[in-house]
Each structure stands twice: as C-alpha cells, then as structure tokens.
Short mmCIF file of C-alpha atoms in Angstrom, two decimals:
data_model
loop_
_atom_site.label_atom_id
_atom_site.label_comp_id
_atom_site.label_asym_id
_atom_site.label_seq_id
_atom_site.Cartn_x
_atom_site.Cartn_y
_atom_site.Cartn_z
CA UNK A 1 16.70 -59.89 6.43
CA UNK A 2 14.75 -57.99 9.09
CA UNK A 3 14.42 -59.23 12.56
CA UNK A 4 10.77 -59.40 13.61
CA UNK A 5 9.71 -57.08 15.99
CA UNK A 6 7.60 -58.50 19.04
CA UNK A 7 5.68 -56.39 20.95
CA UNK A 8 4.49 -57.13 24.58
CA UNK A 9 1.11 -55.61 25.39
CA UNK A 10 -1.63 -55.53 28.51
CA UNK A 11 -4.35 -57.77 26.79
CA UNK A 12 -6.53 -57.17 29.71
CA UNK A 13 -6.94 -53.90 29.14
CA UNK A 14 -9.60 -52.79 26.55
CA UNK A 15 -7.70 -49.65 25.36
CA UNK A 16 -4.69 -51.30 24.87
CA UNK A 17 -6.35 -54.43 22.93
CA UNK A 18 -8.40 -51.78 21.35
CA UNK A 19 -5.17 -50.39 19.94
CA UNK A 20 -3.36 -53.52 19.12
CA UNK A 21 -5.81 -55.26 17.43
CA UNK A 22 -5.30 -51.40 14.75
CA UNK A 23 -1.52 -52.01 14.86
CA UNK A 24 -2.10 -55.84 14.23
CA UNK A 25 -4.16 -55.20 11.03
CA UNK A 26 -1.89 -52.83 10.25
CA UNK A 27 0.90 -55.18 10.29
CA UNK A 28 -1.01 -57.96 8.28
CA UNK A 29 -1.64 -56.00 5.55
CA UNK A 30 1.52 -54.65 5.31
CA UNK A 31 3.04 -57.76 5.41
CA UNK A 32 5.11 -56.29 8.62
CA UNK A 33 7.76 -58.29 10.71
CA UNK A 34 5.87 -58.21 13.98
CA UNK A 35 4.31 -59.83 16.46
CA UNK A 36 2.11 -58.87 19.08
CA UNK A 37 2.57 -60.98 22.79
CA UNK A 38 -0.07 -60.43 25.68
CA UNK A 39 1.68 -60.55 28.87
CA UNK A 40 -0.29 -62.62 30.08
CA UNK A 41 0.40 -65.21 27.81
CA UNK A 42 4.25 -64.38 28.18
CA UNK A 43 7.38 -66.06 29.98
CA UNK A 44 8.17 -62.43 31.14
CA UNK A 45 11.45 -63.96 31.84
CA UNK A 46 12.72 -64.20 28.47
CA UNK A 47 12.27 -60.48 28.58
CA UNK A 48 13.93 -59.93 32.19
CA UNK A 49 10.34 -58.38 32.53
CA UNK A 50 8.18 -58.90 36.59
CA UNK A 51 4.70 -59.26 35.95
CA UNK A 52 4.92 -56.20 37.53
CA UNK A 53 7.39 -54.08 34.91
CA UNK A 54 5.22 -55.72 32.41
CA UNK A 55 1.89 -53.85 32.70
CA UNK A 56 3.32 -50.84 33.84
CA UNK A 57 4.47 -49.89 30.26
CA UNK A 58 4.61 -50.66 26.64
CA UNK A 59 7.66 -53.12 25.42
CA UNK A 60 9.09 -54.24 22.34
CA UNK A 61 11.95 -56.31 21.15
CA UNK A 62 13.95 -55.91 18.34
CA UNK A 63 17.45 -57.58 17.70
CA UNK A 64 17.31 -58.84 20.99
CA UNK A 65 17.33 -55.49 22.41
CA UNK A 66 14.02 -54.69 24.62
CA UNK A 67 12.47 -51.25 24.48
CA UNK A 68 9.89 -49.85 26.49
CA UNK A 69 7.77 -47.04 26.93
CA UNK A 70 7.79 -44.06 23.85
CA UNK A 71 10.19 -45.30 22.53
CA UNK A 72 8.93 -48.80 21.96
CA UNK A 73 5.55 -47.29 19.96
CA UNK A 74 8.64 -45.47 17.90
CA UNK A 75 9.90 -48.61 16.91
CA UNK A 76 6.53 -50.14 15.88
CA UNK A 77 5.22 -47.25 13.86
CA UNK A 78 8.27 -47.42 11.56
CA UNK A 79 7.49 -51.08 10.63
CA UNK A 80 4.20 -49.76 10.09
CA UNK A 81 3.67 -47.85 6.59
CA UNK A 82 0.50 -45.81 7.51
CA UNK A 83 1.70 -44.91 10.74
CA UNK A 84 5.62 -44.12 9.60
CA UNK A 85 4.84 -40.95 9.33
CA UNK A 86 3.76 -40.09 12.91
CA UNK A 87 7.18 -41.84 14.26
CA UNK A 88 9.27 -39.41 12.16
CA UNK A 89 7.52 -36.30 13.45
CA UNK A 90 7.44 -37.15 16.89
CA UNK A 91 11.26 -38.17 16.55
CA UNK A 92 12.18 -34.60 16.37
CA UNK A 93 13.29 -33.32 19.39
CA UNK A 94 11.17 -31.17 21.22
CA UNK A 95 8.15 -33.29 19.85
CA UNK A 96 9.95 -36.45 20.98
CA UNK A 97 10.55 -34.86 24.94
CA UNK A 98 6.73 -34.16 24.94
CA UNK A 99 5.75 -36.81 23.74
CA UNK A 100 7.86 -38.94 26.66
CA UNK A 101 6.87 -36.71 29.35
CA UNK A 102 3.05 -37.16 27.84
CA UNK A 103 3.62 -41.11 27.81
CA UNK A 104 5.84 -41.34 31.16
CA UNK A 105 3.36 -39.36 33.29
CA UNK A 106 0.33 -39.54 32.25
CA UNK A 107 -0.79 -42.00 29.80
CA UNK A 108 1.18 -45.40 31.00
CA UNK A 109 0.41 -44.02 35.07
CA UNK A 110 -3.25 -43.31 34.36
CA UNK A 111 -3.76 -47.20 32.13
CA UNK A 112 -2.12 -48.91 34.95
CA UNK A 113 -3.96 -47.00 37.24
CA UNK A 114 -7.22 -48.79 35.52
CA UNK A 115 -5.56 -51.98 35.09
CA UNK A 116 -5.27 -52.52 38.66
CA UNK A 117 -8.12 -50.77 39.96
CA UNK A 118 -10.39 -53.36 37.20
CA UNK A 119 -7.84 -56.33 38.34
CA UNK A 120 -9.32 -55.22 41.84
CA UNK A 121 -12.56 -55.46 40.85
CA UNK A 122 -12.41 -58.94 39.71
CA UNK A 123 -10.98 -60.12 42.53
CA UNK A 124 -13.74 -59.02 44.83
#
C-alpha cells in the first residue's frame, strides 16, 4: 500500500494556488495518493516547519520523511501520470543541477519575494 503524499503549499499566493489547483485535478483523476495542505491552514509543527521555512519553499511528505524545494515537485510529479514524464527527465543529472539552481535562486527567492511584498500590502 502506498503512503499518501501531502504536499504543503503557499495558498496565498495566486501562482502557487494557480498551480495546485492543476496538480490537484491531476491527482483526482488519477486517483493519486495525495494531498494538498495550505500552510496556512497547517500545524507547521508536525512538519518541524516556522511559518517562516514554510513559505519560503515547496514541501512534501512522504513516509514520514519531509522534502522540500526541487526535489519535493520530483516527488509529486511521479504520483502524477501526465506529469511522470517531466520528473524522469529532469532527474538526470545535469538537468536535475539546473533545474535546483533554477528553483533555489530564482523561482522560490523571487515567489517569496511577492509573498511578502503582497503580505505587506495588506497590512497597510
């Protein structure tokens, strides 16, 4: 039997909603073992997670393990069927080191970037 895969997602920001709510159809249809958690809606402590950690990057657990960052999207696209592909090709190596470097210092930086800067907003 297959753990199910929970994955711990900013659901205050519209890009990563935007691509959640794909990967949550996704997993419906396929009839996938996961489950997508806002962190906002999230005892961060069960994941030894600040509120902090938490929106700075992408998690997922898996056999009690936590995973974050690339390497967590890995894990989800291979319970995925139509996106299975994608997490093979960027497993091979140089793809994979890109990839990181693409996710570690530049995606994740820039979306928490806009996280806090429309967190800022709200607050006055």
């Amino acid at each position: 039997m297959t753990q199910q895969l929970e994955i711990l997602y900013n659901g205050r920001c519209p890009i990563c909603s935007a691509e959640i709510a794909q990967y949550r159809q996704q997993a419906e249809r396929a009839d996938a073992p996961v489950q997508f958690i806002d962190l906002h809606d999230a005892t961060l402590t069960h994941w030894g997670l600040s509120a902090e950690q938490a929106t700075r990057r992408f998690h997922a657990r898996k056999d009690g393990q936590i995973i974050s960052g690339f390497p967590a999207f890995l894990v989800l696209w291979h319970e995925l069927p139509r996106m299975r592909w994608l997490a093979r090709v960027l497993e091979l190596p140089v793809l994979r080191q890109m990839a990181d470097f693409g996710y570690n210092y530049l995606a994740a930086p820039l979306l928490y970037w806009m996280h806090k800067r429309r967190e800022a907003r709200k607050a006055g």
